[in-house]
XYZ file of C-alpha atoms in Angstrom:
472
model
C -7.155 -0.616 -4.482
C -6.047 -4.064 -3.332
C -6.540 -4.282 0.409
C -3.250 -4.775 2.258
C -3.629 -7.685 4.688
C -1.557 -6.522 7.626
C 0.649 -9.141 9.191
C -0.755 -8.452 12.641
C -4.197 -9.778 11.699
C -3.822 -13.277 13.100
C -2.453 -11.990 16.347
C -5.733 -10.267 17.166
C -7.531 -13.584 17.450
C -6.517 -14.057 21.044
C -4.734 -12.242 23.835
C -2.742 -14.786 25.789
C -2.603 -17.174 22.887
C -0.614 -15.022 20.480
C 2.556 -13.024 20.453
C 3.210 -9.339 20.413
C 2.349 -10.012 17.729
C 24.189 -7.501 19.019
C 25.582 -4.258 18.987
C 25.660 -2.450 15.646
C 26.912 0.673 13.932
C 25.856 4.074 15.158
C 26.071 6.262 12.054
C 22.847 7.396 10.403
C 23.554 5.661 7.114
C 25.090 2.492 8.530
C 21.989 0.449 7.761
C 22.321 1.062 4.045
C 26.039 0.351 4.153
C 25.474 -2.834 6.114
C 22.883 -4.111 3.668
C 24.930 -3.238 0.603
C 28.270 -4.502 1.897
C 27.014 -8.021 2.541
C 24.709 -8.321 -0.468
C 26.948 -10.728 -2.328
C 25.092 -13.296 -4.389
C 24.114 -16.262 -2.272
C 24.960 -19.826 -3.205
C 21.218 -20.453 -2.974
C 19.169 -20.124 -6.134
C 16.127 -19.228 -4.009
C 16.597 -17.330 -0.762
C 13.599 -17.538 1.553
C 11.962 -15.983 4.584
C 9.137 -16.913 6.933
C 6.497 -14.899 8.744
C 5.200 -17.002 11.658
C 2.755 -15.632 14.199
C 0.608 -16.490 17.187
C -2.073 -18.369 15.296
C 0.430 -21.166 14.716
C 1.147 -24.062 17.084
C 3.669 -23.709 19.890
C 7.183 -24.543 18.780
C 8.570 -27.906 19.877
C 11.907 -29.680 19.708
C 12.665 -30.320 16.051
C 11.063 -27.111 14.805
C 14.413 -25.351 15.083
C 15.648 -27.376 12.101
C 12.596 -26.401 10.050
C 12.904 -22.718 10.928
C 16.644 -22.750 10.269
C 16.020 -23.500 6.588
C 14.965 -19.895 6.082
C 17.331 -16.953 5.653
C 15.093 -14.406 7.405
C 12.494 -14.981 10.119
C 9.771 -12.628 11.395
C 8.196 -14.005 14.564
C 6.487 -13.129 17.862
C 8.679 -12.215 20.804
C 6.920 -14.581 23.219
C 8.305 -17.615 21.356
C 11.849 -16.845 22.532
C 11.967 -19.737 25.020
C 9.606 -22.347 23.546
C 12.503 -24.541 22.422
C 15.407 -25.284 24.746
C 13.628 -24.293 27.976
C 16.859 -24.467 30.009
C 18.162 -21.473 28.077
C 16.437 -18.082 28.343
C 17.015 -17.525 24.617
C 16.491 -21.158 23.757
C 14.461 -20.711 20.574
C 16.803 -18.207 18.962
C 19.966 -20.079 20.020
C 18.529 -23.414 18.894
C 17.753 -22.034 15.428
C 21.160 -20.402 15.129
C 22.898 -23.604 16.145
C 21.565 -25.054 12.871
C 21.858 -21.897 10.745
C 24.262 -19.321 12.233
C 23.561 -16.899 9.386
C 19.808 -16.535 9.881
C 18.499 -13.083 10.847
C 15.562 -13.075 13.280
C 13.171 -10.142 13.709
C 10.425 -9.509 16.275
C 7.066 -8.054 15.238
C 5.974 -4.532 16.253
C 3.246 -2.307 14.794
C 4.605 1.028 13.577
C 2.163 3.886 12.943
C -0.944 2.498 14.706
C -1.915 2.021 18.355
C -4.777 0.000 19.824
C -7.017 1.112 22.660
C -7.594 -2.358 24.128
C -4.213 -3.922 24.905
C -3.209 -1.848 27.930
C -3.432 -4.816 30.302
C -1.487 -7.212 28.107
C 1.905 -8.476 29.266
C 4.719 -7.020 27.168
C 5.791 -10.491 26.048
C 2.467 -10.735 24.193
C 2.188 -7.225 22.831
C 2.000 -6.446 19.116
C 1.799 -2.692 19.551
C 2.763 -0.030 22.059
C 0.151 -1.027 24.674
C 0.136 2.480 26.150
C -3.239 3.933 25.250
C -4.330 4.863 28.801
C -1.324 3.549 30.723
C 2.236 4.846 30.571
C 4.136 1.668 31.483
C 6.836 4.002 32.878
C 7.176 5.864 29.575
C 8.692 9.314 30.107
C 6.069 10.867 27.803
C 3.114 9.337 29.640
C 0.212 7.511 28.009
C -0.885 8.321 24.472
C -4.541 9.054 25.128
C -3.837 10.770 28.413
C -0.738 12.807 27.605
C -0.165 12.749 23.838
C -3.560 13.382 22.246
C -1.976 15.587 19.620
C -0.223 12.575 18.114
C -3.465 10.952 16.918
C -4.115 11.423 13.207
C -7.402 13.177 12.429
C -9.545 13.551 9.326
C -11.018 16.798 7.964
C -13.884 16.657 10.467
C -11.496 16.315 13.394
C -12.294 12.640 14.065
C -9.503 10.230 14.866
C -8.465 8.132 11.892
C -8.545 4.381 12.486
C -7.879 1.178 10.565
C -11.184 0.019 9.081
C -10.160 -3.601 8.712
C -8.841 -4.252 12.206
C -11.089 -2.074 14.334
C -14.538 -2.958 15.661
C -16.519 0.215 16.448
C -19.458 -1.843 17.742
C -17.213 -3.084 20.549
C -15.305 0.152 20.954
C -12.093 -1.496 19.796
C -9.844 0.597 17.575
C -6.436 0.654 15.975
C -5.777 4.352 15.586
C -3.433 5.853 13.012
C -0.836 8.080 14.646
C 1.021 11.057 13.222
C 3.918 9.064 11.828
C 5.469 12.240 10.429
C 5.871 13.722 13.893
C 9.321 13.506 15.544
C 7.483 13.273 18.873
C 5.696 10.084 17.804
C 8.990 8.618 16.581
C 10.549 9.407 19.962
C 7.606 7.835 21.768
C 7.778 4.677 19.629
C 11.519 4.224 20.029
C 11.426 4.606 23.828
C 8.618 2.054 24.071
C 10.415 -0.457 21.845
C 13.628 0.049 23.790
C 11.767 -0.948 26.963
C 9.577 -3.711 25.526
C 11.992 -5.459 23.150
C 15.572 -4.251 23.283
C 16.063 -4.410 27.055
C 14.311 -7.786 27.305
C 15.630 -11.370 27.171
C 13.838 -11.954 23.867
C 15.851 -9.317 21.995
C 17.455 -10.690 18.844
C 18.664 -9.219 15.511
C 16.034 -6.616 14.792
C 12.461 -5.362 14.735
C 9.876 -6.033 12.037
C 7.857 -2.814 11.755
C 4.397 -3.285 10.277
C 2.253 -0.636 8.634
C 4.998 1.397 6.895
C 2.703 1.757 3.890
C 4.050 3.760 0.978
C 0.603 5.341 0.452
C -2.811 5.301 2.089
C -3.892 1.897 0.801
C -7.591 2.505 1.465
C -7.768 1.192 5.002
C -8.128 4.632 6.579
C -10.068 7.836 6.143
C -7.910 10.528 4.556
C -5.849 12.262 7.241
C -6.155 16.037 7.080
C -2.395 16.340 7.473
C -1.527 13.914 4.648
C -4.056 14.583 1.925
C -2.248 13.043 -1.052
C 0.106 10.208 -1.896
C 3.180 12.430 -2.187
C 2.773 14.051 1.234
C 1.957 10.715 2.871
C 4.927 9.003 1.215
C 7.378 11.714 2.252
C 6.213 11.583 5.867
C 6.279 7.773 5.969
C 9.749 7.649 4.438
C 10.936 10.059 7.121
C 9.355 7.888 9.815
C 11.079 4.772 8.484
C 14.459 6.497 8.231
C 14.158 7.808 11.775
C 13.365 4.304 13.052
C 16.340 2.887 11.143
C 18.604 5.388 12.893
C 17.021 4.990 16.317
C 17.015 1.204 16.257
C 20.559 1.040 15.027
C 21.760 3.107 17.974
C 20.528 0.197 20.086
C 22.168 -2.401 17.838
C 18.947 -3.403 16.072
C 18.170 -3.801 12.390
C 14.853 -2.702 10.874
C 12.562 -4.697 8.583
C 9.855 -2.410 7.138
C 6.577 -3.728 5.707
C 6.033 -1.312 2.794
C 3.556 -2.590 0.189
C 1.933 -0.919 -2.837
C 4.889 -1.646 -5.124
C 2.354 -2.570 -7.831
C 1.200 1.073 -8.100
C 3.180 3.916 -9.647
C 3.051 5.960 -6.440
C 4.230 2.979 -4.448
C 6.976 2.165 -6.955
C 8.268 5.729 -6.707
C 8.149 5.621 -2.908
C 10.178 2.400 -2.804
C 12.881 3.969 -4.960
C 12.912 7.210 -2.984
C 13.434 5.395 0.303
C 16.154 3.205 -1.190
C 17.996 6.286 -2.448
C 17.563 8.216 0.801
C 20.895 7.106 2.268
C 19.211 5.498 5.278
C 17.258 2.516 3.995
C 16.017 -0.343 6.217
C 17.870 -3.629 6.417
C 14.820 -5.318 4.822
C 11.890 -3.877 2.875
C 8.873 -6.099 2.301
C 6.066 -6.402 -0.208
C 3.280 -8.347 1.491
C 1.257 -8.681 -1.722
C 3.541 -9.735 -4.559
C 2.342 -10.986 -7.966
C -0.565 -13.167 -6.754
C -2.623 -12.562 -3.621
C -5.516 -13.944 -1.598
C -6.944 -10.458 -1.050
C -9.687 -8.629 -2.788
C -12.735 -9.664 -4.697
C -13.705 -13.034 -3.222
C -11.641 -15.119 -5.648
C -9.236 -17.755 -4.368
C -6.287 -16.083 -6.081
C -6.147 -12.582 -7.464
C -3.627 -11.884 -10.215
C -2.575 -8.280 -10.837
C -2.907 -6.717 -14.296
C 0.296 -6.945 -16.323
C 1.388 -3.336 -15.726
C 1.051 -3.699 -11.933
C 2.761 -7.084 -11.992
C 5.641 -5.692 -14.037
C 6.315 -2.898 -11.537
C 6.830 -5.532 -8.867
C 9.183 -7.507 -11.098
C 11.165 -4.381 -11.957
C 11.513 -2.994 -8.423
C 13.343 -6.156 -7.348
C 16.317 -5.240 -9.485
C 16.212 -1.550 -8.594
C 16.589 -1.817 -4.823
C 20.281 -1.482 -3.956
C 20.510 -0.676 -0.248
C 18.085 -3.116 1.390
C 17.194 -6.741 1.222
C 13.848 -7.225 -0.504
C 11.298 -9.717 0.894
C 8.471 -10.650 -1.489
C 5.424 -12.484 -0.153
C 2.764 -14.079 -2.385
C -0.291 -16.058 -1.297
C -3.599 -17.721 -2.111
C -6.758 -18.646 -0.216
C -6.310 -22.236 -1.374
C -4.758 -25.031 0.630
C -2.113 -27.308 -0.838
C -3.456 -29.311 -3.789
C -6.755 -27.389 -3.769
C -8.457 -25.854 -6.790
C -10.583 -22.728 -7.043
C -11.401 -19.703 -9.179
C -9.247 -16.637 -9.873
C -10.320 -13.018 -10.326
C -10.790 -13.647 -14.066
C -13.300 -16.389 -13.242
C -10.897 -19.018 -14.494
C -9.850 -22.232 -12.731
C -6.790 -21.804 -10.526
C -4.772 -24.188 -8.354
C -2.510 -23.793 -5.354
C 0.544 -25.026 -7.235
C -0.166 -22.894 -10.313
C -0.248 -19.813 -8.088
C 2.886 -20.772 -6.196
C 4.937 -21.499 -9.331
C 3.645 -18.359 -11.063
C 4.699 -16.217 -8.086
C 8.069 -17.951 -7.796
C 8.736 -17.603 -11.529
C 7.840 -13.919 -11.396
C 10.210 -13.432 -8.459
C 13.084 -15.133 -10.276
C 12.523 -12.985 -13.374
C 13.275 -9.862 -11.384
C 15.761 -10.767 -8.656
C 19.199 -9.173 -8.788
C 21.544 -12.098 -9.322
C 24.657 -10.049 -8.563
C 23.529 -8.312 -5.395
C 21.743 -11.403 -4.076
C 19.370 -9.339 -1.929
C 15.979 -10.894 -2.776
C 13.949 -13.299 -0.589
C 10.713 -15.172 -1.293
C 7.797 -16.557 0.719
C 4.522 -18.170 -0.315
C 1.616 -19.210 1.862
C -1.809 -20.741 1.451
C -5.094 -20.614 3.301
C -3.746 -20.828 6.858
C -1.601 -17.731 6.433
C 1.027 -16.964 9.046
C 0.129 -19.863 11.310
C 2.178 -22.509 9.497
C 5.847 -23.091 8.720
C 5.502 -22.899 4.937
C 8.471 -24.714 3.436
C 8.385 -26.173 -0.082
C 10.770 -28.682 -1.629
C 10.914 -26.416 -4.673
C 13.181 -24.094 -2.685
C 15.870 -26.782 -2.564
C 15.151 -28.787 -5.711
C 15.010 -25.947 -8.241
C 18.392 -24.515 -9.206
C 19.002 -23.089 -12.666
C 22.286 -21.397 -11.756
C 23.161 -17.758 -12.326
C 21.132 -15.584 -14.681
C 22.883 -14.734 -17.944
C 21.113 -11.359 -18.125
C 17.842 -9.545 -17.367
C 14.446 -10.784 -18.463
C 13.307 -10.341 -22.058
C 9.856 -9.972 -23.616
C 8.469 -12.132 -26.399
C 5.246 -10.756 -27.943
C 2.969 -13.335 -29.498
C -0.338 -12.272 -31.008
C -0.380 -9.160 -28.863
C 0.385 -11.078 -25.652
C 3.639 -10.464 -23.801
C 5.574 -13.467 -22.533
C 8.424 -12.644 -20.138
C 11.415 -14.949 -20.042
C 14.872 -15.097 -18.562
C 17.835 -17.302 -19.322
C 19.926 -18.896 -16.594
C 23.071 -20.997 -16.869
C 21.087 -24.225 -16.678
C 17.683 -23.310 -18.036
C 14.935 -20.784 -18.683
C 11.921 -19.365 -16.882
C 8.847 -18.165 -18.771
C 5.938 -16.238 -17.244
C 2.622 -15.226 -18.782
C 1.193 -12.394 -16.610
C -1.798 -11.785 -18.904
C -5.323 -13.199 -19.116
C -4.573 -14.732 -22.546
C -3.454 -18.305 -23.169
C -0.471 -18.773 -25.447
C -0.484 -22.214 -27.022
C 2.896 -22.393 -28.705
C 6.086 -20.835 -27.340
C 9.304 -21.886 -29.081
C 12.267 -22.534 -26.781
C 15.799 -21.411 -27.756
C 17.023 -25.007 -27.457
C 15.746 -28.430 -26.377
C 14.851 -28.451 -22.705
C 13.041 -30.489 -20.064
C 10.026 -28.969 -18.266
C 10.388 -28.954 -14.489
C 7.057 -29.110 -12.638
C 5.750 -29.766 -9.160
C 4.705 -33.216 -10.322
C 8.130 -34.278 -11.652
C 10.225 -32.481 -9.055
C 11.654 -35.760 -7.766
C 12.056 -37.450 -11.141
C 15.553 -37.839 -12.615
C 15.971 -35.219 -15.308
C 17.154 -37.942 -17.663
C 13.649 -39.406 -17.417
C 11.923 -36.171 -18.481
C 11.429 -35.909 -22.271
C 13.022 -32.993 -24.120
C 10.713 -30.418 -25.692
C 11.313 -27.532 -28.075
C 7.937 -25.822 -27.600
C 5.684 -25.249 -24.606
C 2.138 -24.102 -23.916
C 1.844 -21.188 -21.479
C -1.713 -20.492 -20.275
C -2.745 -17.258 -18.607
C -1.069 -16.613 -15.239
C 1.257 -19.587 -15.453
C 5.012 -19.934 -15.234
C 7.196 -22.541 -16.914
C 10.595 -23.710 -15.700
C 12.707 -25.642 -18.218
C 16.145 -27.202 -17.855
C 18.544 -27.074 -20.805
C 19.002 -30.568 -22.207
C 22.637 -29.717 -23.001
C 23.408 -29.376 -19.260
C 22.355 -32.923 -18.339
């Protein structure tokens, strides 16, 4: 299984140096209605989001304009007054002054708790911070008063996150019983105190760890022995948080994952059809990822890749945030998981092309992010997001099979996108009409200066963007 890189990873690098990481409807299914009612196709060809955490530099005057370019923002709560220090909500208000429509979410871990953040100020928390201290919680501390909420394996041992715990130092992130109504109640009361009744409160809460299945980072909990049982319990947890947060006027952004697997795909659809879906659902490992086997970029097999393309158009009641990444820095080269040369820009354009193949052009509910080696510690904005615009899609993607290799392509009003998600090079793809290739290298060139072509080469794990010559 591909290891899910949780978005709280960078925030464990320091304590004081990283972050914790409007009234709304009150009905239980208002979140789904809210998402669906406003999901009218955006004027933007590419809608974007940003995850920005404590490993990144402090925000300064001018950063509000950079952050305001995004449509969704997931960020640490402690950054609420880094810009515009004369205003208690300076950062949020400064960003909204540039982009009134942006939605801002504050990070919070969902089903896990750490045992070593009890003394951390709530402005810098990423989790509940109530392992041995209650912080005035009516249910007491977790380890002292709620031991039954810790998930246990068949031997009775507490289940913990392998990747973000350090047993040699006695530091753990424990998995809690996310299917328990008592844990949901505990979580909601803590978040009410730590986020919602604080000056940094904004549009909603980003809830990490809402994994559709056990992605391999934990021992198998005795209570949730298989993917179906786990998925049902996690879906219930997410729905309960949607309801609870909305009662306090907050939206929920759930980090889901595993959409490349059949179990994960099914879980995404089940949650979407539940009648109480989150405002945003996120795939933290879409199409191309830095995780896994030591390669600089790992590309999923075609069947896994295709599930992620397809789920984009199937989600009706949430916004869908797709995040792709590589271990490479801008302009760097490396090796992929097929032991082939790979570049930063190849990976980025492949991921973006894959995203555009699947996005629902009518609902307009899909958002994209890409990052390189420095992860969530940089404001990753690319000129491609503004320069590339092929207009509305004329229909869904189609498949062209050449020598046993599937090429996926989609027509838009002004051009075409082609993606090769296989390990096979295809040397000669005929275009429906003369068109001009759009690349990172010619992004700023006048289209009239780009020669028309009628055929293109499409190597393994590449995408091609072409502009119809007839539209120039």
